PDB file of C-alpha atoms in Angstrom:
ATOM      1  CA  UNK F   1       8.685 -53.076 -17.738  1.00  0.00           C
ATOM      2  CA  UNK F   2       7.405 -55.774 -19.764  1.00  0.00           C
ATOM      3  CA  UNK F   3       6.138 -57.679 -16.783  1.00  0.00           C
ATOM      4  CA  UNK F   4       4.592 -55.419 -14.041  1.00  0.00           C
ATOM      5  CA  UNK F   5       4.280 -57.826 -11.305  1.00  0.00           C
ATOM      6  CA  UNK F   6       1.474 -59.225  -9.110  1.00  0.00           C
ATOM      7  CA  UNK F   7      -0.851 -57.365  -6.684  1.00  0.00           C
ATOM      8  CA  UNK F   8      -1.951 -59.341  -3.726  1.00  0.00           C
ATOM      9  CA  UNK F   9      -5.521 -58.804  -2.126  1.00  0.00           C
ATOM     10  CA  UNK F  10      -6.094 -59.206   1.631  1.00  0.00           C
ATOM     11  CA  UNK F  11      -9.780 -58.905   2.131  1.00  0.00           C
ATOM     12  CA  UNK F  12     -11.241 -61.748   4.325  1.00  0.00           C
ATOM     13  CA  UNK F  13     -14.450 -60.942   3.558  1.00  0.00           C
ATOM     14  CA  UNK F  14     -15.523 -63.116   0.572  1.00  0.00           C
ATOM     15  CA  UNK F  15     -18.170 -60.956  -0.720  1.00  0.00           C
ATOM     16  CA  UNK F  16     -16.157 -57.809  -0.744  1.00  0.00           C
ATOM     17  CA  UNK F  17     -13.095 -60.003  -2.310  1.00  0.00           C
ATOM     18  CA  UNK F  18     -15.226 -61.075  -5.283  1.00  0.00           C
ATOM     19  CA  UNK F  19     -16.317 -57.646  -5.524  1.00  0.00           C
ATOM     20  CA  UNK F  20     -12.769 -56.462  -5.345  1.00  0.00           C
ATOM     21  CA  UNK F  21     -11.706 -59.014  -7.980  1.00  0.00           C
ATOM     22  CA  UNK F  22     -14.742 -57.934 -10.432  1.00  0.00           C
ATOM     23  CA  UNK F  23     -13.284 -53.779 -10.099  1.00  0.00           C
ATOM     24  CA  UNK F  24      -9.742 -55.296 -10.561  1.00  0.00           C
ATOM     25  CA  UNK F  25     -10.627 -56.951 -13.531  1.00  0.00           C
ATOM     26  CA  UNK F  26     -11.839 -54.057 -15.174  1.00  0.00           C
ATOM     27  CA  UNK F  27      -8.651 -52.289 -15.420  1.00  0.00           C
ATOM     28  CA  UNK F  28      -7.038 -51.990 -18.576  1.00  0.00           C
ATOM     29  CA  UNK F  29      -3.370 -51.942 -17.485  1.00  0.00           C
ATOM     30  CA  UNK F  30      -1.289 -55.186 -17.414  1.00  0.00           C
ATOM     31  CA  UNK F  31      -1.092 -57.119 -14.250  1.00  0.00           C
ATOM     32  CA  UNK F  32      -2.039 -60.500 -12.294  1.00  0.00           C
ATOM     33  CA  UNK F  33      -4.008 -60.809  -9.289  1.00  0.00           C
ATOM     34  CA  UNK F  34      -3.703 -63.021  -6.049  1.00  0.00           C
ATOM     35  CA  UNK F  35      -6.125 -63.050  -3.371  1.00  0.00           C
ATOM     36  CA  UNK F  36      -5.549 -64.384  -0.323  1.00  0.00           C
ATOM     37  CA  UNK F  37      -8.499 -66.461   0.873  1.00  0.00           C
ATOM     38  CA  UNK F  38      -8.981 -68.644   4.088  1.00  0.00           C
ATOM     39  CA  UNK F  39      -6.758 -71.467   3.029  1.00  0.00           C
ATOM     40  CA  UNK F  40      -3.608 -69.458   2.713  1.00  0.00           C
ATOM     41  CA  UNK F  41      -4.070 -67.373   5.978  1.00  0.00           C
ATOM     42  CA  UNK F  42      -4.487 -71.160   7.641  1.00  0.00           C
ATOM     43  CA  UNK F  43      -1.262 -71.966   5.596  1.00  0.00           C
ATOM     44  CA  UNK F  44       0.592 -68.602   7.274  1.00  0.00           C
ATOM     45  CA  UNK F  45      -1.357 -69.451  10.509  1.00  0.00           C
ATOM     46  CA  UNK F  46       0.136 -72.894  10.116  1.00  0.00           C
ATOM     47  CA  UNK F  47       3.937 -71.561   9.078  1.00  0.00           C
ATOM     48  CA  UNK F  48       3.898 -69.059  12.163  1.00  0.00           C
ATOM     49  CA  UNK F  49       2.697 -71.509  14.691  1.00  0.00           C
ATOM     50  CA  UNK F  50       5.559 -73.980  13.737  1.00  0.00           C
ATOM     51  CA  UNK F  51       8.164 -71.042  13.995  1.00  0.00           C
ATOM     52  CA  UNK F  52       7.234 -71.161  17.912  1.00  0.00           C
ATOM     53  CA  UNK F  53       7.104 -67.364  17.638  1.00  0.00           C
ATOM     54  CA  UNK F  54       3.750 -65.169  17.019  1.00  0.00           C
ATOM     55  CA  UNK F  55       4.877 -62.217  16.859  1.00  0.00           C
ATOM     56  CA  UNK F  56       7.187 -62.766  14.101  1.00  0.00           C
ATOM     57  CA  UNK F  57       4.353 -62.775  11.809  1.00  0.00           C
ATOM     58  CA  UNK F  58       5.669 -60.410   9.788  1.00  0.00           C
ATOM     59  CA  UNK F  59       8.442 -62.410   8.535  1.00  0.00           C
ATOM     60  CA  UNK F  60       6.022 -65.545   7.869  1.00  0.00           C
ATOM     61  CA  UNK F  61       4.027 -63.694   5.435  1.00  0.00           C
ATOM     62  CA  UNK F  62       6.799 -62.035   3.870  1.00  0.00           C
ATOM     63  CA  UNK F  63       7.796 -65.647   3.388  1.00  0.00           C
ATOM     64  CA  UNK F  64       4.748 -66.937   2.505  1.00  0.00           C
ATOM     65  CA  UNK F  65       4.585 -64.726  -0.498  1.00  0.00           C
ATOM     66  CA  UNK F  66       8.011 -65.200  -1.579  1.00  0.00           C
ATOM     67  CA  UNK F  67       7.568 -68.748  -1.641  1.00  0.00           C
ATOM     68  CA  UNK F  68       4.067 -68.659  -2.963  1.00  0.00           C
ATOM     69  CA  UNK F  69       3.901 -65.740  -5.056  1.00  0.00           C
ATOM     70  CA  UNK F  70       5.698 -65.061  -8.307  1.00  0.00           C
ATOM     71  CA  UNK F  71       6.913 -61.307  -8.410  1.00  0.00           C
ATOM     72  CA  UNK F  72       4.698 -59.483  -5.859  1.00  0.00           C
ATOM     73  CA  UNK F  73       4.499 -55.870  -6.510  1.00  0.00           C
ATOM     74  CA  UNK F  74       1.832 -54.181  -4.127  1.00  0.00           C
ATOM     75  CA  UNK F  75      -0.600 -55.477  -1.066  1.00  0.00           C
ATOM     76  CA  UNK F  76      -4.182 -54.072  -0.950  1.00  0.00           C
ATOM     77  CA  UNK F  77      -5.160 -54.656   2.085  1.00  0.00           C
ATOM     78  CA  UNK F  78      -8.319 -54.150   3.959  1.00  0.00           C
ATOM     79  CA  UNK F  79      -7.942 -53.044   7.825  1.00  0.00           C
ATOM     80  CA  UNK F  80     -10.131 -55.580   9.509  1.00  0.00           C
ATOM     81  CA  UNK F  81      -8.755 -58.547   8.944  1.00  0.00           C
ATOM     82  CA  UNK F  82     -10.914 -60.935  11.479  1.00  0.00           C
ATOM     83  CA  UNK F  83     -12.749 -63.575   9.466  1.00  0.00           C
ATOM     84  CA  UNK F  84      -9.232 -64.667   8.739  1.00  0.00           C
ATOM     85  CA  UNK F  85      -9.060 -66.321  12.214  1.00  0.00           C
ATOM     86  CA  UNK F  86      -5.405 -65.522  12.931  1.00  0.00           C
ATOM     87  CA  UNK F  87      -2.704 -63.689  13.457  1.00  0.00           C
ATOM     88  CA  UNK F  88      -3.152 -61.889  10.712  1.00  0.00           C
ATOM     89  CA  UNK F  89      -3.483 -58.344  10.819  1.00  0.00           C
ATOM     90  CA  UNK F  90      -2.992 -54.327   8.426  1.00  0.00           C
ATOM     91  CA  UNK F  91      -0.041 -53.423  10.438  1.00  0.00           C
ATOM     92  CA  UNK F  92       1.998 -57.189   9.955  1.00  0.00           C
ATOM     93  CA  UNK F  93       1.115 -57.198   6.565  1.00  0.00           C
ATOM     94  CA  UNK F  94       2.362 -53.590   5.977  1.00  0.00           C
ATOM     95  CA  UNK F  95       5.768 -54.614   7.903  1.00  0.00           C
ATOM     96  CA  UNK F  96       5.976 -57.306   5.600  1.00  0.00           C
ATOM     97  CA  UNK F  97       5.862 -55.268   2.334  1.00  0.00           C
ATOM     98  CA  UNK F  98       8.589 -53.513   3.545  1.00  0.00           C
ATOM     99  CA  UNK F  99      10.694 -56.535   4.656  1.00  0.00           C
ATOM    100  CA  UNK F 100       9.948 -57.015   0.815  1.00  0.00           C
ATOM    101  CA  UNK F 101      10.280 -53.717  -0.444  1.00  0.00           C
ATOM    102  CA  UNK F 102       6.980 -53.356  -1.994  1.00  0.00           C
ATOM    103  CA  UNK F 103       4.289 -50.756  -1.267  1.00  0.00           C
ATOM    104  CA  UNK F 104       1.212 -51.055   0.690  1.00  0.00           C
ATOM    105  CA  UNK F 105      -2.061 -49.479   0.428  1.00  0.00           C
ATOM    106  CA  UNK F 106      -4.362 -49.808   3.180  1.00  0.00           C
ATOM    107  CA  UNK F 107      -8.598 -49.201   3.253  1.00  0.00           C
ATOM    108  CA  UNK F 108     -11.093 -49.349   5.803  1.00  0.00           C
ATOM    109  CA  UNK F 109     -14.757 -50.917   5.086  1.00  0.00           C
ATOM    110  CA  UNK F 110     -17.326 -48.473   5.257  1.00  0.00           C
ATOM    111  CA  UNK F 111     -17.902 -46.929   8.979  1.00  0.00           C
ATOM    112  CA  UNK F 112     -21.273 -48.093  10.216  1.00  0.00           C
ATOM    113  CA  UNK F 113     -20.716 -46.265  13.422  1.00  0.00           C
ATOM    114  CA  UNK F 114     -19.108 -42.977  13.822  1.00  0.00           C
ATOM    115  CA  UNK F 115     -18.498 -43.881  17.642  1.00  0.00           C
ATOM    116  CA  UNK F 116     -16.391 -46.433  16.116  1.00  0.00           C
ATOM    117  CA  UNK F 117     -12.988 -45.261  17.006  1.00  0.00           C
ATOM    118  CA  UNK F 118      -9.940 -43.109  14.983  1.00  0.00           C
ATOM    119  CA  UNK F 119      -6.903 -44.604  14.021  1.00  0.00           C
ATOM    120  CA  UNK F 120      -5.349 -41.314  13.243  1.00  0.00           C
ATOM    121  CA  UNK F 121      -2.889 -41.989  16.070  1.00  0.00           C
ATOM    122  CA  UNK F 122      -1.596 -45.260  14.034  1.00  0.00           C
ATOM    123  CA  UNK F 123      -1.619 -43.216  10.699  1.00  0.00           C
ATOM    124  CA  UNK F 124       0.590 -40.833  11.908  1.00  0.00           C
ATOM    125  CA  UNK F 125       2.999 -42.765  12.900  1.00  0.00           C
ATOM    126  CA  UNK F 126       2.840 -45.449  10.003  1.00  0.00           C
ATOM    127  CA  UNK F 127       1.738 -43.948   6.597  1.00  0.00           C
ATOM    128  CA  UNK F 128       5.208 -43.078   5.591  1.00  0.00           C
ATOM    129  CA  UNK F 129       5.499 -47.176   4.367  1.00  0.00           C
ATOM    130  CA  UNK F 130       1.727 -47.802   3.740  1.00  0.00           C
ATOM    131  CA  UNK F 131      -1.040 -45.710   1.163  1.00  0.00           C
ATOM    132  CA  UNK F 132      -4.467 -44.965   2.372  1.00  0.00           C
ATOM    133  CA  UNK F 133      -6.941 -45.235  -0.403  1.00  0.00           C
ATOM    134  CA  UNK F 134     -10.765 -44.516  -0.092  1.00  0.00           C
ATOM    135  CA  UNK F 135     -13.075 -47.171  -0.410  1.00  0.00           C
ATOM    136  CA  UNK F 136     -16.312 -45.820  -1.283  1.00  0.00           C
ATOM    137  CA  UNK F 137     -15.791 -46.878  -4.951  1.00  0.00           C
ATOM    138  CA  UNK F 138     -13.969 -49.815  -5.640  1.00  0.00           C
ATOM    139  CA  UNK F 139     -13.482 -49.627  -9.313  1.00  0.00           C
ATOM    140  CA  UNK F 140     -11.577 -46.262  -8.448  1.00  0.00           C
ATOM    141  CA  UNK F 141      -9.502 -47.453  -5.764  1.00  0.00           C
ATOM    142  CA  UNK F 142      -8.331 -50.503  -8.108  1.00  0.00           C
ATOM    143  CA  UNK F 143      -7.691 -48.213 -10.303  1.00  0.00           C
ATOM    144  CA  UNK F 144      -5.485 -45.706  -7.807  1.00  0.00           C
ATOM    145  CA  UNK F 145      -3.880 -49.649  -6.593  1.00  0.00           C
ATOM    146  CA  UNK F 146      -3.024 -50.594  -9.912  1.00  0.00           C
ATOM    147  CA  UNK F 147      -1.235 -46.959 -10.755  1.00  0.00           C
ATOM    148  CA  UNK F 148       0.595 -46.974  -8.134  1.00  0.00           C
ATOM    149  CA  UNK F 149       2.082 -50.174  -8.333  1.00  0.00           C
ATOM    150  CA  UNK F 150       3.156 -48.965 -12.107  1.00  0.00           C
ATOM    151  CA  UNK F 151       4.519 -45.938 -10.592  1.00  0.00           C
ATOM    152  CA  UNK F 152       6.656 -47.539  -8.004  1.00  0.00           C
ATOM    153  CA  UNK F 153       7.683 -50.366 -11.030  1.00  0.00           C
ATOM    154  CA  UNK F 154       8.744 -46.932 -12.785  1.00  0.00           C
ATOM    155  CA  UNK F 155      10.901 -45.458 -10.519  1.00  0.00           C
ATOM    156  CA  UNK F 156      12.724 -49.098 -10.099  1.00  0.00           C
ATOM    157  CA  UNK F 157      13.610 -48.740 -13.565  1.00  0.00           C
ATOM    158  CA  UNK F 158      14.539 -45.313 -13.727  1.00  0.00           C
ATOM    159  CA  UNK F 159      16.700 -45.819 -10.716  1.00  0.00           C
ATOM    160  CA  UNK F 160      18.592 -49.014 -11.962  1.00  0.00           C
ATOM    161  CA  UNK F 161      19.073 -47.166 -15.495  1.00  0.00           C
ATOM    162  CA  UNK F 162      21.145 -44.099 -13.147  1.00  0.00           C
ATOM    163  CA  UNK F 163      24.965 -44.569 -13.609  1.00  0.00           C
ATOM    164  CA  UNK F 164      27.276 -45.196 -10.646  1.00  0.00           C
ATOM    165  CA  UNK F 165      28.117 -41.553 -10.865  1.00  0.00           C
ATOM    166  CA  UNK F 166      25.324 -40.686 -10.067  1.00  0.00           C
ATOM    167  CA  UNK F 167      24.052 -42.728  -7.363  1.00  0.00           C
ATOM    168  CA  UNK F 168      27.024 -42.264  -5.206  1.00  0.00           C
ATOM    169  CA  UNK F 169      26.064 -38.886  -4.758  1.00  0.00           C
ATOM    170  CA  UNK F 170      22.714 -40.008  -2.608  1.00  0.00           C
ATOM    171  CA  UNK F 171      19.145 -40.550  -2.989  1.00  0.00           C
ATOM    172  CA  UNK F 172      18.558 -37.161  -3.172  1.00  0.00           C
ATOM    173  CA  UNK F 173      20.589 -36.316  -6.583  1.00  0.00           C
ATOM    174  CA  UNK F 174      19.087 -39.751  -7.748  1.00  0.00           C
ATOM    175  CA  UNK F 175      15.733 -38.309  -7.670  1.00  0.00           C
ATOM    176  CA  UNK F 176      16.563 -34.973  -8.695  1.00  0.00           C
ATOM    177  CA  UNK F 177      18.116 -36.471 -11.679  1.00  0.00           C
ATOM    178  CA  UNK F 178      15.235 -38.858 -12.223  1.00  0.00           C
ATOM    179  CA  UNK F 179      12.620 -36.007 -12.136  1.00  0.00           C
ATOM    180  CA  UNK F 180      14.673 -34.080 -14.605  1.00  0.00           C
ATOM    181  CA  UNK F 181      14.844 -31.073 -12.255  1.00  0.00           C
ATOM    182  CA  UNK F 182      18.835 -30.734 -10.970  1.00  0.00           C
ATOM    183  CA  UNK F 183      18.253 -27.692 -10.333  1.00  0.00           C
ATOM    184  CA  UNK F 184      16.161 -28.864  -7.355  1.00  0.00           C
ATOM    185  CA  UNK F 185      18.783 -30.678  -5.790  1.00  0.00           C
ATOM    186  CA  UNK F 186      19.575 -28.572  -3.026  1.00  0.00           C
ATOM    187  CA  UNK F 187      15.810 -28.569  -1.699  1.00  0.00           C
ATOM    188  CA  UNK F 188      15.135 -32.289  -2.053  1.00  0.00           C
ATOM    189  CA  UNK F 189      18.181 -32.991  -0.228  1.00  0.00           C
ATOM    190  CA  UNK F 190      17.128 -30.730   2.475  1.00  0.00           C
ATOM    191  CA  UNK F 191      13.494 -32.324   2.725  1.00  0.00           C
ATOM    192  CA  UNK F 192      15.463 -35.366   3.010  1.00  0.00           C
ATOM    193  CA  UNK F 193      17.161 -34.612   6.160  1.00  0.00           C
ATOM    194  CA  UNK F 194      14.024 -33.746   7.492  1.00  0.00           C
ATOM    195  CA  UNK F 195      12.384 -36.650   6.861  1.00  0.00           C
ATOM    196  CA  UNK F 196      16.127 -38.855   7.399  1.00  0.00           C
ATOM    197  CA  UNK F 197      15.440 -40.758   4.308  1.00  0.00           C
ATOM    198  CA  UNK F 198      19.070 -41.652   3.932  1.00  0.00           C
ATOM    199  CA  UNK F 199      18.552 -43.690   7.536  1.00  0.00           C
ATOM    200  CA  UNK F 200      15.908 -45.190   6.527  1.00  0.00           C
ATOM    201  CA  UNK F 201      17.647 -46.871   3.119  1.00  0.00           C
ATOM    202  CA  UNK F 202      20.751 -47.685   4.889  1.00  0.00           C
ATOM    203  CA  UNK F 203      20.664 -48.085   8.601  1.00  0.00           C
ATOM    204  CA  UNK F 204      18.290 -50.948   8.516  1.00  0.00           C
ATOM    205  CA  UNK F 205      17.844 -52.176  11.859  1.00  0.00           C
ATOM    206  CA  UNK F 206      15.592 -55.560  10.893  1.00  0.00           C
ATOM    207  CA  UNK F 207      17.948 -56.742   7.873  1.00  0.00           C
ATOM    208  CA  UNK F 208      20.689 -58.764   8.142  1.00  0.00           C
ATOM    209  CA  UNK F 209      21.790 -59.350   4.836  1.00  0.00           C
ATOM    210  CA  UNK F 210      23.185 -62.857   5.768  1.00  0.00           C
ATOM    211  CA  UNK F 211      19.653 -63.744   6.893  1.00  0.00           C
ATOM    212  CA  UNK F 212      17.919 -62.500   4.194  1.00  0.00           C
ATOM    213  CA  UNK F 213      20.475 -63.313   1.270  1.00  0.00           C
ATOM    214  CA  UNK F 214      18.019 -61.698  -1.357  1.00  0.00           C
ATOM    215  CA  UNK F 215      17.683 -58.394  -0.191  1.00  0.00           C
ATOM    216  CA  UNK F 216      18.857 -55.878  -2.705  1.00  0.00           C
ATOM    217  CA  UNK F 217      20.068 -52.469  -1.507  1.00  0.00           C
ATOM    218  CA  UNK F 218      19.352 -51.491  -5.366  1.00  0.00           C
ATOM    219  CA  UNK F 219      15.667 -52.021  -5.291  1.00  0.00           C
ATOM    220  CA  UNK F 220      15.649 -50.816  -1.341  1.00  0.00           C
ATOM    221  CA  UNK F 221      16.383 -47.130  -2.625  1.00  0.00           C
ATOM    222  CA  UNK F 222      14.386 -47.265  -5.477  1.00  0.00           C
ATOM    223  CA  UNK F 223      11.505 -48.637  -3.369  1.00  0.00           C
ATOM    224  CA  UNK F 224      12.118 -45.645  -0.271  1.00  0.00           C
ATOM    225  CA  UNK F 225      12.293 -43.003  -3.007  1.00  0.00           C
ATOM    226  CA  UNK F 226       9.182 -43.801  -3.926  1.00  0.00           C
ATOM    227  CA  UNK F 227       7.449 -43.709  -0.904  1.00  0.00           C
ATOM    228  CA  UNK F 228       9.197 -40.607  -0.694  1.00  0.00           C
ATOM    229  CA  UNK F 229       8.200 -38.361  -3.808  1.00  0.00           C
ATOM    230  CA  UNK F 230       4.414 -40.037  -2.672  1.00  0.00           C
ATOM    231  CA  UNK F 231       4.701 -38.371   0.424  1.00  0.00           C
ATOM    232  CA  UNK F 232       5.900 -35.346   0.009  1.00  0.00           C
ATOM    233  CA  UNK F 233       3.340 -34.435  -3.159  1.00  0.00           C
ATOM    234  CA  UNK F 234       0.333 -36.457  -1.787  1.00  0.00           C
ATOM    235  CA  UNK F 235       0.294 -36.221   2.264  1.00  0.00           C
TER     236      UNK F 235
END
């Protein structure tokens, strides 16, 4: 993939996004960078105010970056998100990279408190769409950013280059086939019940393909398995 897409930065706190930027643009791999600084979360502020409903903000920043963004292909995203002054927040911008179909890594400033409290509760229950990276060095956790946004880019390709015959089978035999390893067929497909993978491609609850005319049930698949074969080697 000649072009390998954008990586959008939500980090409100100026210092830490010019330090951010600085580890970014260190890495050698091939990619563009967009931060989003005060004027575009007043923009989205702006956008969800006039939609007359808040807690749709999801859907405005999914718009947002469509509209504003050319070829966005992972959020970084920092979990305090309160200099922005808005509605703004980790788990709307995680529900809008999957309303796009892109991954989502999350990190958490440095602690400065340990009677701060866990979030384990929210982690549980939401890291099978978002990546928690550690933020103790930044030019590493770029680095992990940027990789991962090449590996989910990969396994777009690989599944669009799959013949019809073999995608009707399910996502299961897709990845088996795209791993090279048929032979583990059987056990991928059973992890996948387990974890109801096949639900979570198809039976879409939030998309209505008439309201959002340019989702792609192609690049949906290749986007879950992803998230998938991170899961299951990394959690």
């Amino acid at each position: 993939m000649k072009n390998t897409g954008t990586i959008i930065l939500f980090e409100d706190n100026e210092g830490m996004r010019d330090e951010l930027e600085k580890s970014f643009a260190k890495q050698k791999k091939q990619f563009d960078l967009r931060a989003i600084e005060n004027d575009d979360a007043m923009a989205i502020q702006k956008m969800a105010d006039e939609s007359g409903d808040a807690f749709a903000i999801e859907e405005v920043i999914s718009t947002y970056i469509t509209d504003n963004i050319n070829d966005a292909r992972l959020i970084l995203v920092d979990h305090d998100l309160t200099r922005y002054n808005s509605y703004i927040s980790e788990p709307s911008i995680v529900a809008a990279a999957r309303t796009l179909n892109i991954p989502a890594c999350r990190y958490h400033r440095k602690r400065k408190s340990n009677d701060l409290p866990d979030y384990n509760t929210w982690k549980i229950n939401n890291n099978f769409f978002s990546i928690e990276l550690e933020s103790d060095d930044f030019d590493r956790m770029t680095a992990s950013a940027v990789s991962i946004m090449y590996a989910f880019n990969e396994m777009e390709d690989a599944y669009n280059d799959l013949g019809v015959d073999v995608k009707q089978h399910g996502p299961a035999f897709a990845l088996s086939s795209i791993l090279g390893r048929p032979d583990q067929y059987d056990h991928i497909k059973l992890y996948s019940n387990v974890i109801s993978i096949a639900r979570d491609i198809i039976n879409i609850s939030d998309i209505n393909t008439k309201d959002h005319p340019s989702f792609n049930l192609e690049k949906r698949t290749a986007y879950i398995l992803s998230y998938w074969l991170y899961n299951s080697t990394c959690l």
